[in-house]
């Protein structure tokens, strides 16, 4: 039998799990929002400051149907509640839109603890608007450009033989990919990517 008459098939399809720890997302949110002043500008152009974000933390929600919990530590800046520290909990239901390949917030709920500031409809409205338009919008992410950038870097390394271990190298290319689903478990967001491409493993020495 002539082995040269058969062309080897190098095409592969693999589902790759990508993990993003809560610490990574929390660090990003801290850099973006810690120290931010939450304010409102009136129709006359006057700006009033209501809150300052002192800190924030991200957790896995224990309350169904939500899967994420964001805790905000705020300082009030109004004359009535000046310099009072309060804590606000934001429960969110983060989901994946398969068609657009984007994460989005399906629903959210805001709870507060301590003091009587929550009785003010103005304060509630200002805080709710900021959380919805800013923080929750940040959690709504188009994953494709981010993953494409990372996969391009992987393809650069795989373009030439990449040494995996002694006497073993890998060469290949991820040609296309789609996000199939995602899960949140133990403070980690798992994103599962269905990939198609080709790959070759080269054994350079048969000695163990």
mmCIF file of C-alpha atoms in Angstrom:
data_model
loop_
_atom_site.group_PDB
_atom_site.id
_atom_site.type_symbol
_atom_site.label_atom_id
_atom_site.label_comp_id
_atom_site.label_asym_id
_atom_site.label_seq_id
_atom_site.Cartn_x
_atom_site.Cartn_y
_atom_site.Cartn_z
ATOM 1 C CA UNK A 1 0.000 0.000 0.000
ATOM 2 C CA UNK A 2 1.351 3.407 -0.968
ATOM 3 C CA UNK A 3 1.077 5.680 2.064
ATOM 4 C CA UNK A 4 1.677 8.756 -0.118
ATOM 5 C CA UNK A 5 -1.693 8.261 -1.838
ATOM 6 C CA UNK A 6 -3.513 9.194 1.341
ATOM 7 C CA UNK A 7 -3.592 12.834 2.384
ATOM 8 C CA UNK A 8 -3.556 13.331 6.141
ATOM 9 C CA UNK A 9 -6.426 15.407 7.533
ATOM 10 C CA UNK A 10 -5.147 18.222 9.711
ATOM 11 C CA UNK A 11 -8.549 19.851 10.321
ATOM 12 C CA UNK A 12 -9.675 19.942 13.940
ATOM 13 C CA UNK A 13 -12.739 21.156 15.850
ATOM 14 C CA UNK A 14 -12.274 21.817 19.548
ATOM 15 C CA UNK A 15 -14.351 23.442 22.283
ATOM 16 C CA UNK A 16 -12.028 25.573 24.386
ATOM 17 C CA UNK A 17 -12.994 26.804 27.863
ATOM 18 C CA UNK A 18 -11.819 30.328 28.661
ATOM 19 C CA UNK A 19 -11.801 31.362 32.303
ATOM 20 C CA UNK A 20 -12.037 34.942 33.586
ATOM 21 C CA UNK A 21 -11.688 35.229 37.349
ATOM 22 C CA UNK A 22 -13.824 37.677 39.292
ATOM 23 C CA UNK A 23 -10.608 39.287 40.527
ATOM 24 C CA UNK A 24 -9.808 40.363 36.948
ATOM 25 C CA UNK A 25 -13.231 41.966 36.445
ATOM 26 C CA UNK A 26 -13.227 43.495 39.924
ATOM 27 C CA UNK A 27 -9.803 45.061 39.346
ATOM 28 C CA UNK A 28 -11.032 46.539 36.054
ATOM 29 C CA UNK A 29 -14.156 47.999 37.691
ATOM 30 C CA UNK A 30 -12.153 49.401 40.620
ATOM 31 C CA UNK A 31 -9.774 51.243 38.290
ATOM 32 C CA UNK A 32 -12.675 52.585 36.254
ATOM 33 C CA UNK A 33 -15.029 53.709 39.024
ATOM 34 C CA UNK A 34 -13.284 54.072 42.409
ATOM 35 C CA UNK A 35 -13.202 57.759 43.302
ATOM 36 C CA UNK A 36 -15.918 58.605 40.774
ATOM 37 C CA UNK A 37 -18.423 61.272 41.799
ATOM 38 C CA UNK A 38 -22.045 60.490 40.947
ATOM 39 C CA UNK A 39 -23.767 63.731 40.007
ATOM 40 C CA UNK A 40 -26.730 65.136 38.123
ATOM 41 C CA UNK A 41 -26.972 68.215 35.916
ATOM 42 C CA UNK A 42 -30.255 70.122 35.972
ATOM 43 C CA UNK A 43 -32.018 71.595 32.949
ATOM 44 C CA UNK A 44 -30.457 74.950 33.896
ATOM 45 C CA UNK A 45 -26.956 73.488 33.689
ATOM 46 C CA UNK A 46 -26.308 73.306 37.439
ATOM 47 C CA UNK A 47 -24.426 70.190 38.570
ATOM 48 C CA UNK A 48 -25.166 68.653 41.973
ATOM 49 C CA UNK A 49 -22.942 65.970 43.508
ATOM 50 C CA UNK A 50 -24.699 63.129 45.326
ATOM 51 C CA UNK A 51 -22.281 60.237 45.907
ATOM 52 C CA UNK A 52 -18.628 59.312 45.728
ATOM 53 C CA UNK A 53 -17.653 55.689 45.046
ATOM 54 C CA UNK A 54 -15.182 54.573 47.721
ATOM 55 C CA UNK A 55 -14.858 50.910 46.797
ATOM 56 C CA UNK A 56 -16.584 48.042 45.015
ATOM 57 C CA UNK A 57 -16.442 44.257 45.106
ATOM 58 C CA UNK A 58 -17.795 41.512 42.863
ATOM 59 C CA UNK A 59 -19.278 38.218 44.080
ATOM 60 C CA UNK A 60 -21.279 35.309 42.770
ATOM 61 C CA UNK A 61 -24.922 35.908 43.650
ATOM 62 C CA UNK A 62 -26.667 33.509 46.003
ATOM 63 C CA UNK A 63 -30.078 34.954 45.136
ATOM 64 C CA UNK A 64 -31.930 33.517 42.150
ATOM 65 C CA UNK A 65 -32.386 34.357 39.323
ATOM 66 C CA UNK A 66 -29.328 36.609 39.602
ATOM 67 C CA UNK A 67 -25.795 35.291 39.074
ATOM 68 C CA UNK A 68 -23.634 38.324 39.956
ATOM 69 C CA UNK A 69 -23.581 40.604 42.978
ATOM 70 C CA UNK A 70 -21.790 43.946 42.972
ATOM 71 C CA UNK A 71 -21.321 45.699 46.311
ATOM 72 C CA UNK A 72 -20.673 49.427 46.223
ATOM 73 C CA UNK A 73 -19.355 51.418 49.163
ATOM 74 C CA UNK A 74 -20.488 55.017 48.732
ATOM 75 C CA UNK A 75 -20.066 58.322 50.525
ATOM 76 C CA UNK A 76 -23.017 60.705 50.404
ATOM 77 C CA UNK A 77 -22.245 64.282 49.363
ATOM 78 C CA UNK A 78 -25.577 66.047 49.867
ATOM 79 C CA UNK A 79 -26.120 68.591 52.663
ATOM 80 C CA UNK A 80 -28.717 66.408 54.371
ATOM 81 C CA UNK A 81 -26.682 63.179 54.355
ATOM 82 C CA UNK A 82 -23.166 64.605 54.024
ATOM 83 C CA UNK A 83 -20.191 62.254 54.566
ATOM 84 C CA UNK A 84 -22.252 59.203 55.457
ATOM 85 C CA UNK A 85 -20.878 55.857 54.278
ATOM 86 C CA UNK A 86 -23.473 53.521 52.828
ATOM 87 C CA UNK A 87 -23.360 50.150 51.108
ATOM 88 C CA UNK A 88 -25.404 49.306 48.042
ATOM 89 C CA UNK A 89 -25.829 45.808 46.632
ATOM 90 C CA UNK A 90 -26.570 45.373 42.929
ATOM 91 C CA UNK A 91 -27.823 41.936 41.873
ATOM 92 C CA UNK A 92 -27.582 41.240 38.146
ATOM 93 C CA UNK A 93 -28.622 38.479 35.787
ATOM 94 C CA UNK A 94 -25.782 38.333 33.252
ATOM 95 C CA UNK A 95 -26.560 36.429 30.054
ATOM 96 C CA UNK A 96 -25.082 35.634 26.649
ATOM 97 C CA UNK A 97 -26.789 36.560 23.385
ATOM 98 C CA UNK A 98 -25.712 33.764 21.035
ATOM 99 C CA UNK A 99 -26.621 35.678 17.866
ATOM 100 C CA UNK A 100 -24.662 38.831 18.708
ATOM 101 C CA UNK A 101 -22.021 36.996 20.807
ATOM 102 C CA UNK A 102 -22.401 39.646 23.511
ATOM 103 C CA UNK A 103 -22.843 39.495 27.265
ATOM 104 C CA UNK A 104 -25.731 41.602 28.527
ATOM 105 C CA UNK A 105 -27.624 42.299 31.753
ATOM 106 C CA UNK A 106 -31.116 40.824 31.519
ATOM 107 C CA UNK A 107 -32.325 42.109 34.902
ATOM 108 C CA UNK A 108 -30.996 43.799 38.016
ATOM 109 C CA UNK A 109 -32.056 44.734 41.524
ATOM 110 C CA UNK A 110 -30.604 47.396 43.847
ATOM 111 C CA UNK A 111 -30.663 47.074 47.636
ATOM 112 C CA UNK A 112 -29.166 49.378 50.248
ATOM 113 C CA UNK A 113 -28.285 49.073 53.910
ATOM 114 C CA UNK A 114 -28.323 51.652 56.679
ATOM 115 C CA UNK A 115 -29.583 55.215 57.173
ATOM 116 C CA UNK A 116 -32.620 56.920 55.721
ATOM 117 C CA UNK A 117 -31.110 58.232 52.497
ATOM 118 C CA UNK A 118 -33.009 55.640 50.463
ATOM 119 C CA UNK A 119 -36.236 57.452 51.385
ATOM 120 C CA UNK A 120 -35.168 60.242 49.038
ATOM 121 C CA UNK A 121 -36.578 59.625 45.567
ATOM 122 C CA UNK A 122 -33.996 61.981 44.068
ATOM 123 C CA UNK A 123 -31.066 60.036 45.534
ATOM 124 C CA UNK A 124 -32.567 56.725 44.431
ATOM 125 C CA UNK A 125 -33.145 58.047 40.923
ATOM 126 C CA UNK A 126 -29.622 59.462 40.550
ATOM 127 C CA UNK A 127 -27.984 56.279 41.824
ATOM 128 C CA UNK A 128 -30.194 53.986 39.751
ATOM 129 C CA UNK A 129 -29.470 55.970 36.586
ATOM 130 C CA UNK A 130 -25.709 55.878 37.166
ATOM 131 C CA UNK A 131 -25.641 52.148 37.910
ATOM 132 C CA UNK A 132 -27.766 51.335 34.874
ATOM 133 C CA UNK A 133 -26.054 53.609 32.348
ATOM 134 C CA UNK A 134 -22.476 53.217 33.563
ATOM 135 C CA UNK A 135 -21.709 50.115 35.614
ATOM 136 C CA UNK A 136 -24.203 47.683 34.084
ATOM 137 C CA UNK A 137 -23.321 48.962 30.638
ATOM 138 C CA UNK A 138 -19.683 48.120 31.403
ATOM 139 C CA UNK A 139 -20.709 44.537 32.209
ATOM 140 C CA UNK A 140 -22.469 44.304 28.832
ATOM 141 C CA UNK A 141 -19.502 43.267 26.720
ATOM 142 C CA UNK A 142 -18.981 42.434 23.048
ATOM 143 C CA UNK A 143 -16.720 39.421 23.501
ATOM 144 C CA UNK A 144 -15.776 38.830 19.861
ATOM 145 C CA UNK A 145 -13.201 41.654 19.424
ATOM 146 C CA UNK A 146 -11.560 40.722 22.732
ATOM 147 C CA UNK A 147 -11.345 37.020 21.892
ATOM 148 C CA UNK A 148 -10.273 37.738 18.310
ATOM 149 C CA UNK A 149 -7.313 39.753 19.576
ATOM 150 C CA UNK A 150 -6.244 36.928 21.907
ATOM 151 C CA UNK A 151 -6.676 34.241 19.250
ATOM 152 C CA UNK A 152 -4.645 36.308 16.767
ATOM 153 C CA UNK A 153 -1.794 36.268 19.285
ATOM 154 C CA UNK A 154 -2.141 32.489 19.641
ATOM 155 C CA UNK A 155 -2.073 32.081 15.851
ATOM 156 C CA UNK A 156 1.137 34.105 15.646
ATOM 157 C CA UNK A 157 2.800 31.666 18.038
ATOM 158 C CA UNK A 158 1.359 28.625 16.236
ATOM 159 C CA UNK A 159 2.445 29.892 12.802
ATOM 160 C CA UNK A 160 5.913 28.516 13.503
ATOM 161 C CA UNK A 161 6.500 25.333 15.448
ATOM 162 C CA UNK A 162 5.856 26.015 19.114
ATOM 163 C CA UNK A 163 7.774 23.814 21.532
ATOM 164 C CA UNK A 164 5.293 22.269 23.959
ATOM 165 C CA UNK A 165 7.780 20.094 25.806
ATOM 166 C CA UNK A 166 11.067 18.329 25.115
ATOM 167 C CA UNK A 167 11.046 16.766 21.629
ATOM 168 C CA UNK A 168 7.413 17.788 21.056
ATOM 169 C CA UNK A 169 6.206 20.803 19.066
ATOM 170 C CA UNK A 170 2.861 22.117 17.831
ATOM 171 C CA UNK A 171 1.951 24.048 14.701
ATOM 172 C CA UNK A 172 -1.502 25.197 13.598
ATOM 173 C CA UNK A 173 -4.074 27.929 13.135
ATOM 174 C CA UNK A 174 -7.491 28.789 14.574
ATOM 175 C CA UNK A 175 -9.460 29.781 11.472
ATOM 176 C CA UNK A 176 -12.862 30.581 12.975
ATOM 177 C CA UNK A 177 -14.642 30.437 16.300
ATOM 178 C CA UNK A 178 -17.988 31.089 17.974
ATOM 179 C CA UNK A 179 -19.045 31.363 21.605
ATOM 180 C CA UNK A 180 -21.418 28.520 22.436
ATOM 181 C CA UNK A 181 -22.310 29.321 26.057
ATOM 182 C CA UNK A 182 -20.995 30.633 29.351
ATOM 183 C CA UNK A 183 -21.270 29.727 33.019
ATOM 184 C CA UNK A 184 -20.503 31.380 36.350
ATOM 185 C CA UNK A 185 -19.056 29.003 38.939
ATOM 186 C CA UNK A 186 -16.996 29.627 42.061
ATOM 187 C CA UNK A 187 -16.154 33.249 41.287
ATOM 188 C CA UNK A 188 -15.086 32.446 37.730
ATOM 189 C CA UNK A 189 -16.794 33.253 34.433
ATOM 190 C CA UNK A 190 -16.321 30.346 32.024
ATOM 191 C CA UNK A 191 -16.737 31.126 28.319
ATOM 192 C CA UNK A 192 -16.859 28.128 25.974
ATOM 193 C CA UNK A 193 -15.583 28.672 22.435
ATOM 194 C CA UNK A 194 -16.208 26.293 19.533
ATOM 195 C CA UNK A 195 -13.129 26.552 17.307
ATOM 196 C CA UNK A 196 -12.260 25.230 13.859
ATOM 197 C CA UNK A 197 -8.832 25.173 12.299
ATOM 198 C CA UNK A 198 -5.915 22.874 11.759
ATOM 199 C CA UNK A 199 -3.074 21.586 13.851
ATOM 200 C CA UNK A 200 -0.058 19.302 13.700
ATOM 201 C CA UNK A 201 1.912 17.796 16.565
ATOM 202 C CA UNK A 202 5.490 16.906 15.682
ATOM 203 C CA UNK A 203 7.429 14.277 17.634
ATOM 204 C CA UNK A 204 11.123 14.946 17.169
ATOM 205 C CA UNK A 205 12.582 12.058 19.164
ATOM 206 C CA UNK A 206 11.102 8.668 20.087
ATOM 207 C CA UNK A 207 13.292 8.216 23.128
ATOM 208 C CA UNK A 208 11.506 8.715 26.437
#
